[in-house]
Tab-separated table of C-alpha atoms in Angstrom:
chain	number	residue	atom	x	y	z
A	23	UNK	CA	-22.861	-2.981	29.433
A	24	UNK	CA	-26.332	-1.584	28.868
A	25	UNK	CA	-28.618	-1.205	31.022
A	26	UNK	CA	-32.840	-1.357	29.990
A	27	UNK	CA	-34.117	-0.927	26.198
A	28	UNK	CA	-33.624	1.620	23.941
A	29	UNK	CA	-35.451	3.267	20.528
A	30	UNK	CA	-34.101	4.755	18.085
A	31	UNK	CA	-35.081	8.423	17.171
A	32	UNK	CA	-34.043	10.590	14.231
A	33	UNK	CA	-32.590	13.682	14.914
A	34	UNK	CA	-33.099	16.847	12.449
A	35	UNK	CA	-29.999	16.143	10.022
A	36	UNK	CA	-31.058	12.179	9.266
A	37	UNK	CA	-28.626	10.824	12.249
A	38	UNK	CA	-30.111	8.786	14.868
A	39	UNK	CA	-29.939	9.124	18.786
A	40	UNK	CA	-30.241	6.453	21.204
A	41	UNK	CA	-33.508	6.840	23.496
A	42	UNK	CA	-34.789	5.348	26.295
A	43	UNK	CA	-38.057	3.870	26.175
A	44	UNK	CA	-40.352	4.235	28.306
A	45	UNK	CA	-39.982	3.606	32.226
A	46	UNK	CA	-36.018	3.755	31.866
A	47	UNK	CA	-35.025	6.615	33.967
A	48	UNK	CA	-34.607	6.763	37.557
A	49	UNK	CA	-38.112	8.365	37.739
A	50	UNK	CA	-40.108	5.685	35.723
A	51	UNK	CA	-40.442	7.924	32.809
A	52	UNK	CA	-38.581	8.617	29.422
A	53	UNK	CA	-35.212	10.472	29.614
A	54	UNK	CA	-34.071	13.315	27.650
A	55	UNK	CA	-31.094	12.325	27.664
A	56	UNK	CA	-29.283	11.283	24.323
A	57	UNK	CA	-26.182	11.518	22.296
A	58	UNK	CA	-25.753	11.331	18.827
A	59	UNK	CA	-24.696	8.124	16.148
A	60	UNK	CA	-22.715	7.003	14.717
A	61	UNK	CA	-19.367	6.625	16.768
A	62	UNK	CA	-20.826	7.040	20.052
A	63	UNK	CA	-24.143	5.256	21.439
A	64	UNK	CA	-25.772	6.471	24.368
A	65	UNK	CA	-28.174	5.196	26.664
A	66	UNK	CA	-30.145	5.583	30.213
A	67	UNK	CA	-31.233	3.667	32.946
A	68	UNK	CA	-31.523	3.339	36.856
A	69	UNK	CA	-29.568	6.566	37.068
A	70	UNK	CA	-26.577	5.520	35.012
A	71	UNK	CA	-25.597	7.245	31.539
A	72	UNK	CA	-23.981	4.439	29.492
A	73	UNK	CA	-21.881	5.692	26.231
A	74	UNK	CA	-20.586	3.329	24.585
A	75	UNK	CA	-17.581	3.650	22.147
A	76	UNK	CA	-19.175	2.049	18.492
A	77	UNK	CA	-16.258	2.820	16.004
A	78	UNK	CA	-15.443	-0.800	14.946
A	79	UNK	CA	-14.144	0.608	11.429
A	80	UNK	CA	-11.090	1.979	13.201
A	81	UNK	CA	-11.119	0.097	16.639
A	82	UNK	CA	-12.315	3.129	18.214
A	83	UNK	CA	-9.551	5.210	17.540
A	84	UNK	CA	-9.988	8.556	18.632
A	85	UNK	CA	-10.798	10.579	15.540
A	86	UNK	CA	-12.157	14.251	15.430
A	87	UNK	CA	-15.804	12.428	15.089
A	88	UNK	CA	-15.054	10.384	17.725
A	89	UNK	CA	-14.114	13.182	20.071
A	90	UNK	CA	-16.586	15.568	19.149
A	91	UNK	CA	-19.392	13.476	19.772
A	92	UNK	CA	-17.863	12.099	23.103
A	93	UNK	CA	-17.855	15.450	24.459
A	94	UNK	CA	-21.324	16.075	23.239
A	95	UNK	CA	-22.564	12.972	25.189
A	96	UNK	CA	-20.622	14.386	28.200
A	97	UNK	CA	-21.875	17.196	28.234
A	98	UNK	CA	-25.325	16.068	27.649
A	99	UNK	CA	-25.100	13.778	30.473
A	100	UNK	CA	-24.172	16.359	32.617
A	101	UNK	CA	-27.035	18.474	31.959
A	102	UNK	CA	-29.683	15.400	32.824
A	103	UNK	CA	-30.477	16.207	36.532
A	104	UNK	CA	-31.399	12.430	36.282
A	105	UNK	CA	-27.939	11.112	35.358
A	106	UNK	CA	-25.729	10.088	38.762
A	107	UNK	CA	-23.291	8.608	37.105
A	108	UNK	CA	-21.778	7.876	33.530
A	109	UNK	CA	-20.410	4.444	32.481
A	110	UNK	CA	-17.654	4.725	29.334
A	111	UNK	CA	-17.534	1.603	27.724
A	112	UNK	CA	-17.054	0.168	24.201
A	113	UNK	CA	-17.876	-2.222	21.758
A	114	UNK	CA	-15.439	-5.627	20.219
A	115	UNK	CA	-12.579	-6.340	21.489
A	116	UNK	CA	-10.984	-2.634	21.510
A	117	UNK	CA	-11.940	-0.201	24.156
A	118	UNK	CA	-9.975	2.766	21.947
A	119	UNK	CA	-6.958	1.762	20.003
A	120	UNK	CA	-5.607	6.010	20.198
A	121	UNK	CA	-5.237	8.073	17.736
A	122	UNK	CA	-6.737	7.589	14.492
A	123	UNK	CA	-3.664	7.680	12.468
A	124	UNK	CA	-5.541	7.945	9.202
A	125	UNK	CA	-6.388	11.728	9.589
A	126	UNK	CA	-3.899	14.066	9.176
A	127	UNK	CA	-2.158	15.784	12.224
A	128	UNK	CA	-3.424	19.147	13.360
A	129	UNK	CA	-3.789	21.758	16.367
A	130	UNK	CA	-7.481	21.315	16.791
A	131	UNK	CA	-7.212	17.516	17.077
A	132	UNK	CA	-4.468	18.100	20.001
A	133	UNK	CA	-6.881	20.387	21.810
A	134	UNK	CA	-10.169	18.503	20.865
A	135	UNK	CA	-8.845	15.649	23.301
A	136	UNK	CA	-7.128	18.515	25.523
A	137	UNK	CA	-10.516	19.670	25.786
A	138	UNK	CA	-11.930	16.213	26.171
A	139	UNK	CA	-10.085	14.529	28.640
A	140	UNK	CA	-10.421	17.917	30.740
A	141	UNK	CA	-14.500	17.751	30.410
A	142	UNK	CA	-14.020	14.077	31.947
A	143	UNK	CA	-12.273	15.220	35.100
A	144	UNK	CA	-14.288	18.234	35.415
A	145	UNK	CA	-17.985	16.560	34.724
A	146	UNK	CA	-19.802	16.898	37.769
A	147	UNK	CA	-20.588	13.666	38.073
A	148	UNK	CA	-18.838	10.582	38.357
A	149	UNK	CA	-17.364	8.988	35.269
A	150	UNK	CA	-16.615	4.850	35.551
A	151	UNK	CA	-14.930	3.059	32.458
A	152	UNK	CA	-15.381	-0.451	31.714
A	153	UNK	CA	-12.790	-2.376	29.814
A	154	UNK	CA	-13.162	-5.630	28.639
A	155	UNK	CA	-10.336	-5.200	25.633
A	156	UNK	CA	-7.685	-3.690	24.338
A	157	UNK	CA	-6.472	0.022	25.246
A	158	UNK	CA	-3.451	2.079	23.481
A	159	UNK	CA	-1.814	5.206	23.972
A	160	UNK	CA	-4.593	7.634	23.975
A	161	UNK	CA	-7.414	5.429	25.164
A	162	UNK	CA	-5.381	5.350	27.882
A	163	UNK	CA	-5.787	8.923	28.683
A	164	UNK	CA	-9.366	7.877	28.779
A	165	UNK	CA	-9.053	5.675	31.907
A	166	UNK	CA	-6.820	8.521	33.264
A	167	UNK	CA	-9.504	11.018	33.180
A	168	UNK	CA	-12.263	8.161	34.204
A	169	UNK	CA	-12.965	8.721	38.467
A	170	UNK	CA	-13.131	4.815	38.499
A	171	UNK	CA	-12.667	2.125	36.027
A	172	UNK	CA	-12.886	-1.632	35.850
A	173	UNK	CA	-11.069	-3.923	33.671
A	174	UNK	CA	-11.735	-7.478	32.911
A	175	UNK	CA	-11.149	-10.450	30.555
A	176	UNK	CA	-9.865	-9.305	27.629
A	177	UNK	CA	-8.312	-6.169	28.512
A	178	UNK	CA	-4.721	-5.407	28.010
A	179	UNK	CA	-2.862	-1.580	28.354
A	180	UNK	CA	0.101	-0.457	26.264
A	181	UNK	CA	1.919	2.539	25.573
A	182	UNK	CA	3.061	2.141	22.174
A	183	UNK	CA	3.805	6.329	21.069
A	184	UNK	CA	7.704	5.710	21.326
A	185	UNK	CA	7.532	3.042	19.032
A	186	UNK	CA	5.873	5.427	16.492
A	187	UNK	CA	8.141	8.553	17.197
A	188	UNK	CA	5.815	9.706	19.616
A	189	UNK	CA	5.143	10.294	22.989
A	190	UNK	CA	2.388	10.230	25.544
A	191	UNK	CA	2.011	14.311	26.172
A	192	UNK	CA	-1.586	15.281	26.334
A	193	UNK	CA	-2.416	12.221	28.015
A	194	UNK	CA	-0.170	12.334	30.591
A	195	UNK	CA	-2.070	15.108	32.103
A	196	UNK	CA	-4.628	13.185	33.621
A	197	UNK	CA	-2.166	10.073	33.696
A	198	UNK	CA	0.950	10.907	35.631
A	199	UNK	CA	-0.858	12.560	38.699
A	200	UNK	CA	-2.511	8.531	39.116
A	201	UNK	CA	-0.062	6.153	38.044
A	202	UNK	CA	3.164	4.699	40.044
A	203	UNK	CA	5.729	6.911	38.439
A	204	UNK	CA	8.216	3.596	38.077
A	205	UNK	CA	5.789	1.807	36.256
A	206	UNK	CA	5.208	4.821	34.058
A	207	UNK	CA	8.548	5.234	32.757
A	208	UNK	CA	8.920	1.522	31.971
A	209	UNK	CA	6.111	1.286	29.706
A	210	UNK	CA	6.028	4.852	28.269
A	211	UNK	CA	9.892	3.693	27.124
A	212	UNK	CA	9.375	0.379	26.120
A	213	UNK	CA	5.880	0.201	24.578
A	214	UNK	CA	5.374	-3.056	26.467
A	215	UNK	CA	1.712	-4.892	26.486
A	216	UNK	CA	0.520	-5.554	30.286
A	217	UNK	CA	-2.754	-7.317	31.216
A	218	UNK	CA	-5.522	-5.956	34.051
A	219	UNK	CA	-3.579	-7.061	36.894
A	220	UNK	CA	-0.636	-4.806	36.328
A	221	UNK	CA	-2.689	-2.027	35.223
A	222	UNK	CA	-4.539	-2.219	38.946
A	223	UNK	CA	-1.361	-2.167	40.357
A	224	UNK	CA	-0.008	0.891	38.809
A	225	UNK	CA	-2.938	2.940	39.545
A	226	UNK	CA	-4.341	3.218	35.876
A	227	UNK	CA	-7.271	1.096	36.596
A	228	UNK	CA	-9.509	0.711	39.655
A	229	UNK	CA	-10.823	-3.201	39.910
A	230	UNK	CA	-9.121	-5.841	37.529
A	231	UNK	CA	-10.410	-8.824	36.964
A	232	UNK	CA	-8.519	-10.875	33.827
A	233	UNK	CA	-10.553	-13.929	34.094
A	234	UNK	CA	-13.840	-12.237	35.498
A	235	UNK	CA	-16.661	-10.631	34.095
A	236	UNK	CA	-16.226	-6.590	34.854
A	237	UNK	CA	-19.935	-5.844	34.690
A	238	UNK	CA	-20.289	-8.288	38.098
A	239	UNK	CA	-17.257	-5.808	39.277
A	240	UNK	CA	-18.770	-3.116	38.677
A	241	UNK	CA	-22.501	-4.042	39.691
A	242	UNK	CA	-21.457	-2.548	43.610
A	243	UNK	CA	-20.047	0.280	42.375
A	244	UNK	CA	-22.717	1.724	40.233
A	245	UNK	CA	-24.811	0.569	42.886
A	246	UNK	CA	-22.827	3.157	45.293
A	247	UNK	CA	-22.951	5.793	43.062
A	248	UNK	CA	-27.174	5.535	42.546
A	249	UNK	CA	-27.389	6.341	46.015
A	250	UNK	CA	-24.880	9.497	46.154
A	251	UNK	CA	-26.671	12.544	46.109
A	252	UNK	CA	-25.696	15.224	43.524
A	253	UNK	CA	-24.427	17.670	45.265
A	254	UNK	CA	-22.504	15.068	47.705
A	255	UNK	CA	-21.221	13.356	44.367
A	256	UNK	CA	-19.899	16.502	42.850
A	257	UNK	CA	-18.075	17.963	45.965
A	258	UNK	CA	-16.341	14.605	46.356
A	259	UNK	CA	-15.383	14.126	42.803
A	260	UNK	CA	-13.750	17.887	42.755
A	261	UNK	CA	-11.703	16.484	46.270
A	262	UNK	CA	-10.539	13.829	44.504
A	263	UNK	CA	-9.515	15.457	41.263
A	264	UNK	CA	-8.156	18.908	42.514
A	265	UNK	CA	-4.069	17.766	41.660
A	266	UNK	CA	-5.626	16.693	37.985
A	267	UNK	CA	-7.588	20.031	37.078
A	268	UNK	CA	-4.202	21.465	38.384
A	269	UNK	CA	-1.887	19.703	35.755
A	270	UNK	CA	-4.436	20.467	33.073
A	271	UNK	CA	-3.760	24.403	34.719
A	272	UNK	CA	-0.109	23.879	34.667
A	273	UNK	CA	1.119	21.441	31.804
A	274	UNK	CA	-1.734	21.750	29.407
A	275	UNK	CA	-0.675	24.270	26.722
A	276	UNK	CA	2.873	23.434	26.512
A	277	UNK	CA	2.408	19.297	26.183
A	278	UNK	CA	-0.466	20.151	23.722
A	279	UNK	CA	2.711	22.091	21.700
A	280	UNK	CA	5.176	19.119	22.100
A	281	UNK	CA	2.325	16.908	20.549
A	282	UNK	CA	1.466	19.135	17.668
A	283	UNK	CA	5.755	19.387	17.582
A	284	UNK	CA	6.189	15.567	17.404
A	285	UNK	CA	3.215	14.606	15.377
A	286	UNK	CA	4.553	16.937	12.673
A	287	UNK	CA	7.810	15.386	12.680
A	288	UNK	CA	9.892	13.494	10.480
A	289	UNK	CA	10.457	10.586	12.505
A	290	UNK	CA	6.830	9.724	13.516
A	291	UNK	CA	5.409	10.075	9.897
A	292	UNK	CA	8.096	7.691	9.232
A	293	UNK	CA	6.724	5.790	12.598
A	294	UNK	CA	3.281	6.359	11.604
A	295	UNK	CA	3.687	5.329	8.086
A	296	UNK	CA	5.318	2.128	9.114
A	297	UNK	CA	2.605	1.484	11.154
A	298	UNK	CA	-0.011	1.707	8.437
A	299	UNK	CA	2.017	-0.179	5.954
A	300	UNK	CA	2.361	-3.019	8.608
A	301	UNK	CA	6.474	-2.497	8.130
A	302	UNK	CA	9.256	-2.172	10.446
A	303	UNK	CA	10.599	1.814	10.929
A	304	UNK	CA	13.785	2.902	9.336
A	305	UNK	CA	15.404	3.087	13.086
A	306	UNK	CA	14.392	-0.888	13.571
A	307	UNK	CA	16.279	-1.809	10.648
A	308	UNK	CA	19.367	0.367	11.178
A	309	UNK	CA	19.864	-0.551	14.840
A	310	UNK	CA	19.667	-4.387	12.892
A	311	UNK	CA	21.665	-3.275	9.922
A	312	UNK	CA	24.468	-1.682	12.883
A	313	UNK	CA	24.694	-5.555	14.519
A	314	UNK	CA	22.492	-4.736	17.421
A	315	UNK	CA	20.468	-7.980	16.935
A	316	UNK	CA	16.564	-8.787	16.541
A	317	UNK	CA	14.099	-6.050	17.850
A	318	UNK	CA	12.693	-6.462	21.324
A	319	UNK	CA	10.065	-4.679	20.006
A	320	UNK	CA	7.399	-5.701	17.130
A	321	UNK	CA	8.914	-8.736	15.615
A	322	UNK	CA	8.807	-8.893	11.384
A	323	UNK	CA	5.119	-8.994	10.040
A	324	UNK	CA	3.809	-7.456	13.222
A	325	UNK	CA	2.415	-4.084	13.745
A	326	UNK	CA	3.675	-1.490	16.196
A	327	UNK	CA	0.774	-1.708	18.532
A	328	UNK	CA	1.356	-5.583	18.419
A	329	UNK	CA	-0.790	-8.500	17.051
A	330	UNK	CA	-3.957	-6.909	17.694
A	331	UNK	CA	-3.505	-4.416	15.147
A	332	UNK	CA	-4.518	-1.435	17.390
A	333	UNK	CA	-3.448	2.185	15.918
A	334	UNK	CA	-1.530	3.184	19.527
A	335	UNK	CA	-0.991	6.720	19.195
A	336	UNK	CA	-1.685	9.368	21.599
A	337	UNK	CA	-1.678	13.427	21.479
């Protein structure tokens, strides 16, 4: 979802910036907002900062590009006295697919989205995601952090980091403080896919829609936040996200530490590995080997994150 034209401007080291043309901002003239290419496009219009998630090579996985230019959008967003309001959304049929499981594991990836997801929740302004495909593992911690978010046809959730030797730490910060704490456990165990509907009921999306257009969903809302005032948008946003700023306080260092601990295990390179070499894990095919029957999980020639081939790993 974009809203008015754009140009594109060079910045000094060759990359380009999305920039408004002329008459897009709330004031009728050009912003100053931008954000920089390639993995993250960013555009303004009517009050509404719209980054949009543009790293098809890897379905938007969250790599240290990825999540270094996010922020920098963020944080440029914030800074536009213009900007009400900031729409996350994405491009094909993957809103973020998690980690990127081709880089190598390391501390300042597990704080880079520490430090990301945190910057969400504590933006000043409101920040509304719009989902209109699939989200794993840490793109979930995306809608976590999001203050609203809107998911229609097209979208479906999983949490797929058991199934790699993993589990959902750093994004459970902003997660578990939102989501029905039943429905957690089932899918953080079982890596399950579930479509819009059940993600509206379990709290980790706002408005679903499955056979709707989410842009007509959202049209009210954005419309809403347009007419907040700053200050009146900011005070109610830090209401409404004083228990999540307070498990980033609490549980932030030591889930960052049983990331980095996992990630550098044994068991999830083998799960990771298996992933990329679109093969069963070792544990699959000794729980088959031991009698215990077929997988429920990923059946043979399917990947981890199931059949849309999404990477499903989260910090």
């Amino acid at each position: 979802m974009t809203d008015g034209s754009t140009t594109d401007r060079p910045l000094a080291d060759g990359r380009k910036t999305d920039v408004p043309a002329t008459g897009d901002s709330a004031t009728g003239g050009p912003s100053t907002f931008r954000a920089p290419l390639p993995f993250v496009r960013a555009t303004f219009a009517r009050g509404i900062a719209t980054l949009t998630l543009d790293s098809p090579h890897n379905r938007n996985a969250l790599s240290a590009c990825l999540v270094a230019e996010l922020r920098e959008a963020l944080a440029a967003a914030g800074r536009d006295d213009r900007v009400r309001a900031v729409l996350l959304t994405h491009t094909g049929t993957t809103f973020c697919a998690g980690a990127d499981l081709s880089e190598p594991p390391s501390a300042s990836g597990t704080s880079g989205l520490v430090a990301l997801l945190r910057s969400i929740v504590e933006l000043p302004k409101p920040v509304v995601a719009r989902v209109t495909g699939h989200v794993r593992a840490g793109g979930l911690g995306l809608l976590g952090a999001c203050d609203i978010s809107a998911a229609g046809r097209g979208a479906s959730f999983a949490f797929t980091e058991a199934r790699l030797g993993l589990a959902p730490a750093v994004i459970s910060i902003p997660l578990l403080p939102r989501l029905d704490r039943r429905a957690a456990a089932r899918y953080y165990l079982t890596g399950e896919r579930f479509d819009a509907a059940e993600a509206a009921r379990i709290g980790l999306v706002t408005i679903a829609d499955p056979e709707g257009d989410a842009d007509e969903a959202l049209a009210p809302v954005l419309d809403g936040l347009r007419r907040g005032s700053p200050q009146g948008l900011a005070e109610s946003k830090r209401l409404v996200t004083a228990d999540v700023l307070g498990a980033f306080d609490r549980d932030g260092e030591p889930l960052a530490a049983l990331s980095a601990r996992l990630f550098a295990s044994e068991e999830a390179r083998e799960g990771m590995t298996a992933f990329l070499e679109r093969r069963e894990p070792v544990w699959i095919r000794e729980a088959a080997d031991a009698g215990a029957g077929p997988s429920a999980g990923a059946a043979p020639g399917t990947t981890a994150a199931g059949d849309t081939g999404a990477a499903g790993a989260s910090r």
